[in-house]
Amino acid sequence: MRIDGELCDRIDARDRGLLYGDGLFETIAVENGEPLLWDRHLERLSDGCRRLGLPAPDADRLQRDAAAEIAQDSSGVLKIIVTRGPGGRGYRPPATPVPTRILAFHPVPEHPASCWRDGIKARMCHIRLGENPALAGLKHLNRLEQVLARAEWTHPGVAEGLMRSASGNLVEGVMSNLFLVEGSQLATPDLTRCGVAGVMRQMVLDLAAELGIPCRVTDVPLQRLQQADALFLTNSLIGIWPVRQVDGLPYAIDRIPVRLRELIALHALVPPSVLF
Amino acid sequence: MRIDGELCDRIDARDRGLLYGDGLFETIAVENGEPLLWDRHLERLSDGCRRLGLPAPDADRLQRDAAAEIAQDSSGVLKIIVTRGPGGRGYRPPATPVPTRILAFHPVPEHPASCWRDGIKARMCHIRLGENPALAGLKHLNRLEQVLARAEWTHPGVAEGLMRSASGNLVEGVMSNLFLVEGSQLATPDLTRCGVAGVMRQMVLDLAAELGIPCRVTDVPLQRLQQADALFLTNSLIGIWPVRQVDGLPYAIDRIPVRLRELIALHALVPPSVLF
């Protein structure tokens, strides 16, 4: 782990990242030493910094930190945290914050190949996502909703939980974004009131456009989810996981465009045994 | 600063308090070495731990930490943070978390005596509070809404911002709870969907009951705020601050029950020059 460029694993307990969750993070797949979708992650991070009024970390510096932190030619997960840095007591942000940047390299998460091939089982979470347009889309450090959602189940056969907004619309998975296959079209929840705008979600939107697959960004009430032909989940590590069941309701995996799955797999940590 | 009982000011950067804001805090007034409303703060902390599924810290241990941290016979602010402790990557809480407890003693905040005597100017914040019953009332570490609210103004003449919920009702101040004086009665916003249930707010509710002043916990739309005879703000450090103006709209300070102000002042850090 590297904090502000130095090998270190402890931070100032006055850091506003701890005091208030005043910061952002990125979770980046690394394949053979190469961070995947690096530019997209950096762009989202600097967008987030702008929205929180934080000076964005220097891109070259982050790249140097990343190169130093990633074990040579290895694959894994690079997590970057940027906070507003240390501060006094009180919510008021310092006029000239000195952000803290933390980079940590983790092993590739172990998921069976069946997650990609046969799809996963998901469940509907009870806890809802509060709606706040000022924070919606951001991958910020205020993640208690996700923590409580993930604490709702321990069954190892359930790989992900789906989350609804306070208004009742489907928004995302606890650690992923959600797509619906409706006939020959895709749909994904609008994230202007809550949710995390995933880098892989955007990648799917961009690739779908290239492949000529229409994709609507829209509100997704529960009924629409239940009537979809297929569902899939995305994030920067897994790429695409088909959903084969939500609380017992089955979905048809073969309705997910195979070409999209193949292309996305090139940008994620997919086991070599997975073939489409 | 004391972390898990040891004099120390750095924490493990894998602490879930930093990663997800997965924890709670208390801000306690200390007068001549004595933490005020200690039992109430500890009770709220352990309620919060229960709601987040965290083992509550041992009360004797916290008391020992506090006694060691508070400079002898001094006055100031004791901040206690309790997090779910270090964890791996991923939202899922560890089955047997080892909470981190952080205690830090700060000087008495400097506010002019006029804040108590003549009241303060407040403004209406633009950013709203997202609604989530699962988190409402908790003094948890997910405080980006307050950070962004407090960043909305820098004018030193404005002492506090008022915050509305996503539905548009008044909820609280950025760092305080809100009370309305309506004739001979009080009202304070319902906090079942958002907001922090302050220890001093509860103290005011209890004392009002003892003094025979009716106080309703209710929804407060903007119009109701504007029609109130008087407003006041509460927190554990200031006790009660009358509001003399919100965005230019004046309020009558003398409509706030003086006896309530006097009694609350005994439990807060009120400068000796303030007389009622």
XYZ file of C-alpha atoms in Angstrom:
552
model
C 0.000 0.000 0.000
C 1.198 3.460 -0.867
C 0.028 6.668 0.758
C 0.970 9.905 -0.990
C 3.606 7.967 -2.886
C 5.264 6.408 0.185
C 5.146 2.727 1.113
C 2.933 2.904 4.168
C -0.317 1.482 5.463
C -1.447 3.955 8.106
C -3.118 7.303 7.638
C -3.651 10.332 9.805
C -6.761 9.694 11.911
C -7.737 13.340 11.248
C -8.156 12.554 7.573
C -11.561 13.722 6.357
C -11.863 10.466 4.444
C -12.286 8.783 7.822
C -14.126 11.594 9.622
C -16.810 12.155 6.973
C -16.209 9.793 4.050
C -15.027 12.950 2.309
C -13.412 11.389 -0.739
C -13.685 9.067 -3.717
C -12.354 5.742 -4.886
C -11.684 3.681 -7.971
C -11.410 -0.088 -8.279
C -9.323 -1.010 -11.288
C -8.673 -4.407 -12.873
C -4.982 -5.076 -13.504
C -3.978 -7.711 -16.048
C -0.331 -8.731 -16.415
C 0.785 -5.483 -14.843
C -1.533 -3.361 -16.974
C -4.372 -1.355 -15.341
C -7.394 -1.809 -17.610
C -9.514 1.177 -18.708
C -7.043 3.436 -16.899
C -8.030 6.598 -18.757
C -11.703 6.049 -18.030
C -11.039 5.498 -14.339
C -8.902 8.624 -14.139
C -11.512 10.634 -15.948
C -14.254 9.522 -13.572
C -12.003 10.245 -10.594
C -11.295 13.751 -11.785
C -14.998 14.337 -12.570
C -15.788 13.224 -9.028
C -13.128 15.541 -7.594
C -14.637 18.421 -9.515
C -18.109 17.672 -8.180
C -16.840 17.459 -4.585
C -14.679 20.565 -4.972
C -11.465 18.612 -4.493
C -8.246 19.297 -6.429
C -7.890 16.285 -8.747
C -4.680 14.320 -8.223
C -2.030 14.725 -10.885
C -2.414 11.977 -13.508
C 1.322 11.365 -13.929
C 1.765 11.059 -10.218
C -1.060 8.518 -9.974
C 0.466 6.575 -12.835
C 3.858 6.508 -11.094
C 2.202 5.412 -7.823
C 0.300 2.694 -9.679
C 3.396 1.400 -11.472
C 5.244 1.230 -8.154
C 2.373 -0.455 -6.341
C 1.483 -3.125 -8.898
C 3.641 -6.210 -8.463
C 5.561 -6.773 -11.688
C 3.475 -8.229 -14.536
C 0.915 -9.450 -12.050
C -2.864 -9.424 -12.239
C -5.113 -8.175 -9.481
C -7.108 -5.203 -8.313
C -5.760 -1.715 -7.844
C -7.798 0.397 -5.476
C -7.243 4.142 -5.478
C -8.686 6.335 -2.736
C -8.500 10.115 -2.856
C -9.674 12.073 0.189
C -9.850 15.745 1.102
C -6.938 15.099 3.456
C -6.529 15.990 7.124
C -8.735 18.651 8.631
C -9.843 20.046 11.949
C -13.098 19.254 13.714
C -16.146 20.428 11.785
C -17.682 19.774 8.381
C -16.333 22.892 6.701
C -13.809 21.862 4.057
C -10.400 23.537 4.329
C -9.982 26.408 1.854
C -6.906 24.757 0.365
C -7.202 21.034 1.023
C -4.176 18.775 0.687
C -5.750 15.575 -0.654
C -4.520 12.187 0.465
C -4.034 9.501 -2.166
C -3.952 5.845 -1.222
C -3.160 3.045 -3.638
C -3.469 -0.595 -2.688
C -2.983 -3.699 -4.811
C -5.122 -6.747 -4.042
C -5.219 -10.279 -5.481
C -7.707 -11.200 -8.216
C -11.042 -12.028 -6.521
C -11.845 -15.741 -6.745
C -15.079 -16.387 -8.582
C -15.995 -19.664 -10.303
C -16.008 -19.573 -14.113
C -19.722 -20.394 -13.955
C -20.415 -16.773 -12.902
C -19.516 -15.666 -16.425
C -20.668 -18.807 -18.274
C -23.912 -19.797 -16.544
C -24.783 -16.604 -14.746
C -25.300 -15.881 -11.070
C -28.149 -15.888 -8.601
C -29.108 -12.505 -7.220
C -31.511 -11.340 -4.547
C -33.501 -8.195 -3.944
C -32.141 -6.170 -1.030
C -34.450 -4.699 1.591
C -32.440 -1.542 2.217
C -33.079 1.185 -0.327
C -30.764 3.824 -1.772
C -31.472 7.371 -0.578
C -31.841 9.864 -3.418
C -29.517 12.814 -3.693
C -28.704 14.276 -7.121
C -25.662 16.055 -5.623
C -24.030 12.702 -4.859
C -25.622 10.466 -7.498
C -23.210 8.770 -9.863
C -20.179 9.434 -7.677
C -18.016 6.607 -6.374
C -17.601 8.378 -3.052
C -16.632 7.000 0.331
C -20.139 7.192 1.888
C -21.028 3.554 1.380
C -23.029 2.503 4.438
C -26.017 1.638 2.253
C -23.904 -0.893 0.382
C -22.426 -2.237 3.627
C -25.887 -2.807 5.117
C -27.167 -4.256 1.842
C -24.267 -6.720 1.657
C -24.865 -7.676 5.280
C -28.385 -8.843 4.394
C -27.246 -12.262 3.178
C -24.463 -14.744 3.807
C -25.544 -17.605 1.521
C -22.554 -18.279 -0.757
C -24.892 -19.258 -3.617
C -26.123 -15.678 -3.913
C -23.497 -13.612 -5.700
C -25.126 -10.200 -5.724
C -27.985 -8.145 -4.309
C -30.093 -5.742 -6.351
C -30.912 -2.371 -4.847
C -33.918 -0.099 -5.322
C -34.114 3.633 -4.769
C -36.284 5.216 -2.096
C -38.864 5.721 -4.891
C -38.844 1.989 -5.612
C -37.017 1.873 -8.937
C -34.217 -0.599 -9.560
C -30.867 1.170 -9.488
C -27.929 -1.227 -9.368
C -26.305 -4.176 -7.668
C -24.474 -3.709 -4.369
C -21.135 -3.816 -6.207
C -22.251 -3.660 -9.829
C -24.440 -1.900 -12.370
C -27.527 -3.483 -13.861
C -28.629 -3.975 -17.468
C -31.883 -5.419 -18.795
C -32.299 -7.173 -22.120
C -35.713 -6.365 -23.580
C -36.138 -8.028 -26.947
C -33.272 -6.767 -29.094
C -32.677 -3.715 -26.907
C -30.893 -2.975 -23.648
C -31.921 -0.764 -20.769
C -30.027 0.380 -17.692
C -31.277 2.419 -14.725
C -30.944 6.172 -14.788
C -28.445 7.249 -12.102
C -29.226 10.930 -11.704
C -30.783 10.529 -8.246
C -28.710 7.694 -6.761
C -26.291 4.925 -7.703
C -22.699 4.697 -8.862
C -21.986 5.417 -12.527
C -19.608 2.509 -13.148
C -16.766 2.739 -15.642
C -17.797 -0.666 -17.022
C -21.420 0.500 -17.311
C -20.230 3.339 -19.543
C -18.052 0.901 -21.489
C -21.116 -1.285 -22.117
C -23.103 1.763 -23.228
C -20.317 2.764 -25.616
C -19.802 -0.749 -27.013
C -23.531 -1.326 -27.413
C -23.684 1.867 -29.474
C -20.785 0.647 -31.622
C -22.463 -2.727 -32.104
C -25.729 -1.044 -33.075
C -27.596 -2.363 -30.020
C -30.016 0.309 -28.773
C -29.685 0.961 -25.047
C -31.994 3.198 -23.065
C -30.970 4.877 -19.800
C -34.261 5.013 -17.954
C -36.260 4.420 -14.783
C -36.713 0.715 -14.076
C -39.687 -0.128 -11.867
C -39.838 -3.610 -10.348
C -42.386 -4.833 -12.898
C -40.071 -3.921 -15.758
C -37.284 -5.943 -14.153
C -39.587 -8.938 -13.832
C -40.660 -8.714 -17.466
C -37.145 -8.399 -18.911
C -35.892 -11.262 -21.087
C -32.481 -11.256 -19.488
C -30.403 -9.337 -16.952
C -26.716 -8.770 -16.546
C -24.439 -7.056 -14.068
C -21.275 -5.132 -14.790
C -18.282 -3.809 -12.943
C -14.636 -3.109 -13.705
C -13.409 -6.384 -12.274
C -15.963 -8.901 -13.549
C -16.913 -7.250 -16.827
C -20.315 -8.867 -17.413
C -22.054 -11.472 -15.285
C -25.362 -12.771 -16.608
C -28.081 -13.151 -13.977
C -29.828 -16.494 -14.158
C -32.196 -15.957 -11.234
C -33.458 -13.187 -8.945
C -35.141 -14.553 -5.821
C -36.158 -17.650 -7.751
C -37.391 -15.865 -10.905
C -35.396 -17.279 -13.850
C -33.890 -15.261 -16.702
C -32.645 -16.458 -20.103
C -28.895 -15.999 -20.337
C -28.753 -16.651 -24.088
C -30.654 -13.423 -24.752
C -27.597 -11.370 -23.752
C -25.683 -10.319 -26.895
C -22.708 -12.707 -27.077
C -20.564 -10.264 -29.023
C -20.987 -7.707 -26.228
C -19.958 -10.281 -23.615
C -16.885 -11.236 -25.654
C -15.762 -7.658 -26.162
C -16.320 -6.633 -22.545
C -14.398 -9.711 -21.343
C -11.287 -8.227 -22.983
C -11.391 -5.363 -20.479
C -12.012 -7.321 -17.272
C -10.564 -10.091 -15.088
C -12.222 -13.085 -16.722
C -10.753 -16.563 -16.068
C -9.144 -18.041 -19.199
C -11.467 -21.059 -18.967
C -14.478 -18.876 -19.818
C -15.434 -19.154 -23.491
C -18.496 -17.651 -25.084
C -5.499 11.239 20.315
C -5.969 7.677 21.443
C -6.652 4.730 19.162
C -7.802 1.525 20.833
C -6.488 2.908 24.094
C -3.004 3.738 22.825
C -1.619 7.247 22.347
C -1.452 7.351 18.571
C -2.751 9.428 15.678
C -2.612 7.089 12.705
C -4.977 4.302 11.763
C -4.801 1.313 9.474
C -5.700 2.529 5.959
C -7.741 -0.701 5.585
C -10.106 0.481 8.294
C -13.696 0.290 7.077
C -14.298 3.663 8.669
C -12.139 5.115 5.900
C -13.117 2.700 3.121
C -16.896 3.041 3.525
C -17.640 5.424 6.386
C -18.587 2.233 8.214
C -18.842 3.599 11.736
C -20.302 6.170 14.101
C -19.188 9.146 16.124
C -20.064 11.243 19.144
C -19.118 14.832 19.868
C -19.156 15.477 23.592
C -18.793 18.727 25.510
C -16.238 18.521 28.330
C -16.371 21.032 31.178
C -13.616 21.139 33.774
C -12.609 17.600 32.941
C -16.185 16.310 33.033
C -17.797 14.942 29.842
C -21.355 16.319 29.816
C -24.358 14.043 29.116
C -21.936 11.109 29.021
C -24.598 8.447 29.623
C -26.788 9.815 26.852
C -23.891 9.879 24.400
C -22.939 6.322 25.275
C -26.496 5.181 24.931
C -26.833 6.711 21.488
C -23.501 5.210 20.456
C -24.561 1.748 21.513
C -27.972 2.157 19.831
C -26.143 3.117 16.650
C -23.825 0.115 16.931
C -26.845 -2.148 17.307
C -28.452 -0.692 14.189
C -25.250 -1.093 12.147
C -24.630 -4.595 13.491
C -21.433 -3.531 15.255
C -20.363 -4.812 18.685
C -20.755 -1.793 20.986
C -17.538 -0.741 22.696
C -17.273 -1.546 26.387
C -18.489 1.428 28.440
C -15.781 1.122 31.120
C -13.101 1.004 28.486
C -14.463 4.126 26.789
C -14.577 5.879 30.139
C -10.950 4.958 30.842
C -9.936 6.154 27.357
C -11.833 9.386 27.884
C -10.276 10.037 31.300
C -6.815 9.469 29.839
C -7.464 11.644 26.786
C -9.037 14.659 28.485
C -6.378 17.056 29.726
C -6.767 17.408 33.505
C -9.728 19.567 34.585
C -9.830 21.164 31.172
C -12.797 22.088 29.008
C -13.121 21.209 25.365
C -14.642 18.716 22.958
C -14.195 14.976 23.121
C -14.812 13.242 19.819
C -15.303 9.493 19.853
C -15.256 7.492 16.619
C -16.119 3.802 16.502
C -15.627 1.953 13.215
C -16.128 -1.639 12.094
C -12.325 -1.943 12.059
C -9.999 -3.195 9.342
C -11.392 -5.364 6.579
C -10.548 -6.736 3.165
C -11.736 -5.305 -0.124
C -15.490 -5.537 -0.579
C -18.558 -4.233 1.222
C -19.350 -7.412 3.097
C -18.794 -6.827 6.808
C -16.467 -9.300 8.536
C -18.368 -11.971 10.490
C -16.548 -11.008 13.685
C -15.460 -7.391 13.305
C -12.844 -5.913 15.597
C -14.052 -2.324 15.982
C -11.613 0.554 16.146
C -12.201 3.239 18.748
C -10.664 6.664 18.354
C -10.848 9.389 20.988
C -9.594 12.908 20.368
C -9.773 15.947 22.596
C -10.172 19.367 20.952
C -10.254 22.916 22.324
C -13.560 24.663 23.025
C -14.832 26.110 19.717
C -14.670 29.910 19.717
C -18.061 31.496 19.248
C -18.992 35.028 20.323
C -21.346 35.253 23.316
C -23.846 36.954 20.993
C -24.624 33.541 19.442
C -26.369 32.553 22.674
C -27.586 36.017 23.684
C -28.717 37.647 20.436
C -29.079 34.611 18.219
C -27.400 33.733 14.936
C -28.016 34.220 11.258
C -28.740 31.069 9.289
C -29.204 30.320 5.611
C -31.118 27.703 3.672
C -28.804 25.166 2.037
C -29.301 24.084 -1.561
C -28.182 20.498 -1.092
C -30.896 18.227 0.305
C -30.683 15.237 2.615
C -31.359 11.899 0.942
C -33.984 9.821 2.731
C -33.134 6.419 4.121
C -34.968 5.105 7.185
C -32.202 2.510 7.710
C -29.681 5.283 8.385
C -31.941 8.060 9.677
C -31.147 9.309 13.162
C -27.684 7.735 13.235
C -24.579 9.833 13.784
C -22.676 7.729 11.258
C -19.541 8.542 9.302
C -21.285 9.087 5.922
C -21.363 12.853 6.090
C -20.745 14.095 2.544
C -24.121 15.842 2.521
C -23.045 17.941 5.500
C -19.622 18.594 3.960
C -21.179 19.871 0.724
C -23.787 21.859 2.647
C -21.100 23.536 4.777
C -19.110 24.301 1.620
C -22.022 26.365 0.273
C -21.073 29.479 2.232
C -17.965 31.133 3.639
C -19.461 34.361 5.015
C -18.430 34.486 8.697
C -21.690 36.233 9.604
C -23.692 33.111 8.773
C -23.310 30.616 11.605
C -25.394 27.729 10.337
C -27.200 26.319 7.315
C -30.617 24.702 7.426
C -31.149 21.508 5.455
C -34.259 20.102 3.817
C -34.982 16.500 2.954
C -35.376 15.280 -0.615
C -39.143 15.667 -0.031
C -38.659 19.321 0.852
C -39.282 19.277 4.602
C -36.944 21.028 7.014
C -34.812 18.486 8.855
C -31.934 20.069 10.750
C -28.955 22.371 10.649
C -25.668 21.196 9.129
C -24.243 20.631 12.623
C -27.343 21.069 14.777
C -30.978 20.126 15.289
C -33.815 22.535 14.714
C -36.726 23.592 16.928
C -39.632 25.888 16.106
C -41.549 27.972 18.616
C -45.201 28.149 17.609
C -47.167 30.137 20.150
C -46.626 28.405 23.480
C -45.608 25.135 21.864
C -42.451 23.708 20.335
C -42.000 21.573 17.242
C -38.980 19.740 15.882
C -38.623 17.830 12.605
C -39.331 14.137 12.537
C -36.071 12.243 11.862
C -37.333 8.846 10.761
C -36.285 9.326 7.126
C -33.126 11.427 7.462
C -31.199 13.584 9.911
C -29.139 13.023 13.036
C -31.021 12.478 16.299
C -28.898 14.744 18.477
C -28.333 14.056 22.153
C -29.112 17.714 22.906
C -32.290 17.500 20.821
C -33.478 14.656 23.065
C -32.418 16.641 26.132
C -34.568 19.563 24.954
C -37.495 17.206 24.346
C -37.114 15.765 27.856
C -36.699 19.134 29.559
C -39.618 20.642 27.645
C -41.772 17.783 28.905
C -40.595 18.428 32.474
C -41.329 22.137 32.110
C -44.775 21.392 30.733
C -44.005 22.869 27.311
C -45.719 20.769 24.635
C -43.347 19.737 21.832
C -44.444 17.975 18.669
C -42.100 15.820 16.576
C -43.469 16.334 13.112
C -42.911 17.129 9.432
C -41.908 20.765 8.926
C -42.582 22.113 5.446
C -40.911 25.383 4.449
C -44.078 27.397 5.002
C -44.319 26.201 8.595
C -40.743 27.335 9.217
C -41.529 30.752 7.808
C -44.618 31.108 9.991
C -42.935 30.076 13.250
C -42.620 32.706 15.974
C -39.075 31.723 16.786
C -36.433 29.161 15.893
C -33.552 27.687 17.784
C -30.743 25.256 17.073
C -29.282 22.681 19.407
C -26.220 20.504 19.679
C -24.120 19.011 22.431
C -21.516 21.749 22.332
C -23.589 24.916 21.996
C -26.716 23.837 23.854
C -29.234 26.270 22.386
C -28.603 29.027 19.859
C -31.589 31.219 19.004
C -31.933 32.016 15.299
C -32.523 35.682 14.651
C -32.665 35.499 10.873
C -32.909 32.939 8.057
C -31.933 34.418 4.689
C -33.107 37.808 5.859
C -36.400 36.665 7.421
C -36.346 37.787 11.079
C -37.449 35.713 14.066
C -38.295 36.846 17.603
C -35.729 35.522 20.044
C -37.754 36.424 23.133
C -40.372 33.839 22.224
C -37.971 31.026 23.140
C -38.715 29.812 26.703
C -35.981 31.389 28.851
C -36.145 28.667 31.475
C -35.394 26.070 28.791
C -32.403 28.087 27.594
C -31.105 28.424 31.151
C -31.445 24.736 31.943
C -29.897 23.584 28.667
C -26.966 25.963 29.150
C -25.987 23.924 32.219
C -25.239 20.969 29.937
C -23.270 22.738 27.192
C -20.175 24.876 26.603
C -21.678 28.307 27.132
C -19.310 31.229 27.788
C -19.653 32.543 31.376
C -20.518 35.997 30.039
C -23.839 34.715 28.686
C -26.714 35.525 31.028
C -30.372 34.970 30.315
